[in-house]
């Protein structure tokens, strides 16, 4: 893992992160929470995710996360 990686902003399989600022992108995103708890924001709505929860975020919908504890996600992105 690169020494420059900031653990507060990392994401992806096996990564643990604290928060992700709200953003959007051209791809649809599917997020499955493997471990931990997240406060998720999608299209202005906020909800708590627990292990086994998943969310589908359409392309260009603003979204972000804040870890309420150490969390690991599995994410898949593709054309939306």
mmCIF file of C-alpha atoms in Angstrom:
data_model
loop_
_atom_site.group_PDB
_atom_site.id
_atom_site.type_symbol
_atom_site.label_atom_id
_atom_site.label_comp_id
_atom_site.label_asym_id
_atom_site.label_seq_id
_atom_site.Cartn_x
_atom_site.Cartn_y
_atom_site.Cartn_z
ATOM 1 C CA UNK A 1 0.000 0.000 0.000
ATOM 2 C CA UNK A 2 1.461 3.398 -0.948
ATOM 3 C CA UNK A 3 2.725 5.507 1.926
ATOM 4 C CA UNK A 4 0.742 8.485 0.567
ATOM 5 C CA UNK A 5 -2.655 6.801 0.957
ATOM 6 C CA UNK A 6 -4.798 8.658 3.498
ATOM 7 C CA UNK A 7 -6.893 6.126 5.464
ATOM 8 C CA UNK A 8 -9.628 8.724 5.985
ATOM 9 C CA UNK A 9 -10.299 8.875 2.249
ATOM 10 C CA UNK A 10 -9.477 5.399 0.935
ATOM 11 C CA UNK A 11 -12.194 3.123 -0.442
ATOM 12 C CA UNK A 12 -12.738 -0.206 -2.143
ATOM 13 C CA UNK A 13 -12.494 -3.906 -1.331
ATOM 14 C CA UNK A 14 -10.535 -4.429 1.865
ATOM 15 C CA UNK A 15 -10.117 -0.728 2.585
ATOM 16 C CA UNK A 16 -11.255 0.783 5.851
ATOM 17 C CA UNK A 17 -12.262 4.433 5.701
ATOM 18 C CA UNK A 18 -13.799 7.081 7.929
ATOM 19 C CA UNK A 19 -15.659 9.304 5.474
ATOM 20 C CA UNK A 20 -16.214 10.024 1.843
ATOM 21 C CA UNK A 21 -17.302 13.518 0.872
ATOM 22 C CA UNK A 22 -20.556 13.738 -1.121
ATOM 23 C CA UNK A 23 -19.909 13.436 -4.848
ATOM 24 C CA UNK A 24 -21.396 11.950 -8.016
ATOM 25 C CA UNK A 25 -20.084 10.246 -11.132
ATOM 26 C CA UNK A 26 -21.192 8.844 -14.471
ATOM 27 C CA UNK A 27 -21.343 5.226 -13.253
ATOM 28 C CA UNK A 28 -24.059 3.428 -11.336
ATOM 29 C CA UNK A 29 -22.670 2.142 -8.021
ATOM 30 C CA UNK A 30 -23.666 -0.890 -5.944
ATOM 31 C CA UNK A 31 -22.317 -0.974 -2.382
ATOM 32 C CA UNK A 32 -22.494 -3.977 -0.036
ATOM 33 C CA UNK A 33 -21.432 -3.427 3.577
ATOM 34 C CA UNK A 34 -19.311 -6.387 4.720
ATOM 35 C CA UNK A 35 -18.275 -5.196 8.206
ATOM 36 C CA UNK A 36 -19.008 -2.212 10.443
ATOM 37 C CA UNK A 37 -21.670 0.493 10.318
ATOM 38 C CA UNK A 38 -21.974 3.413 7.912
ATOM 39 C CA UNK A 39 -24.040 6.555 7.791
ATOM 40 C CA UNK A 40 -24.844 6.793 4.094
ATOM 41 C CA UNK A 41 -26.107 9.776 2.149
ATOM 42 C CA UNK A 42 -27.787 9.325 -1.228
ATOM 43 C CA UNK A 43 -29.805 11.938 -3.117
ATOM 44 C CA UNK A 44 -30.306 14.024 0.050
ATOM 45 C CA UNK A 45 -31.492 11.068 2.163
ATOM 46 C CA UNK A 46 -29.480 9.738 5.095
ATOM 47 C CA UNK A 47 -29.636 6.191 6.449
ATOM 48 C CA UNK A 48 -27.608 3.773 8.563
ATOM 49 C CA UNK A 49 -26.099 0.685 6.899
ATOM 50 C CA UNK A 50 -25.275 -2.487 8.840
ATOM 51 C CA UNK A 51 -23.462 -5.650 7.646
ATOM 52 C CA UNK A 52 -25.368 -7.292 4.799
ATOM 53 C CA UNK A 53 -27.088 -4.052 3.749
ATOM 54 C CA UNK A 54 -26.641 -2.883 0.171
ATOM 55 C CA UNK A 55 -27.528 0.225 -1.779
ATOM 56 C CA UNK A 56 -27.739 0.965 -5.513
ATOM 57 C CA UNK A 57 -26.824 4.521 -6.442
ATOM 58 C CA UNK A 58 -27.784 5.601 -9.967
ATOM 59 C CA UNK A 59 -25.351 7.554 -12.138
ATOM 60 C CA UNK A 60 -25.004 11.270 -11.280
ATOM 61 C CA UNK A 61 -26.781 10.941 -7.901
ATOM 62 C CA UNK A 62 -24.829 12.694 -5.133
ATOM 63 C CA UNK A 63 -23.757 10.277 -2.400
ATOM 64 C CA UNK A 64 -21.215 9.830 0.400
ATOM 65 C CA UNK A 65 -20.489 7.867 3.561
ATOM 66 C CA UNK A 66 -19.271 8.282 7.111
ATOM 67 C CA UNK A 67 -18.036 5.244 9.033
ATOM 68 C CA UNK A 68 -19.594 4.981 12.482
ATOM 69 C CA UNK A 69 -16.998 2.281 13.179
ATOM 70 C CA UNK A 70 -14.295 0.573 11.091
ATOM 71 C CA UNK A 71 -16.114 -0.533 7.938
ATOM 72 C CA UNK A 72 -15.368 -2.628 4.874
ATOM 73 C CA UNK A 73 -17.410 -2.497 1.670
ATOM 74 C CA UNK A 74 -17.579 -4.382 -1.586
ATOM 75 C CA UNK A 75 -18.373 -1.985 -4.426
ATOM 76 C CA UNK A 76 -19.184 -2.510 -8.082
ATOM 77 C CA UNK A 77 -19.531 0.284 -10.641
ATOM 78 C CA UNK A 78 -20.626 0.276 -14.251
ATOM 79 C CA UNK A 79 -22.481 2.287 -16.867
ATOM 80 C CA UNK A 80 -25.670 3.711 -15.408
#
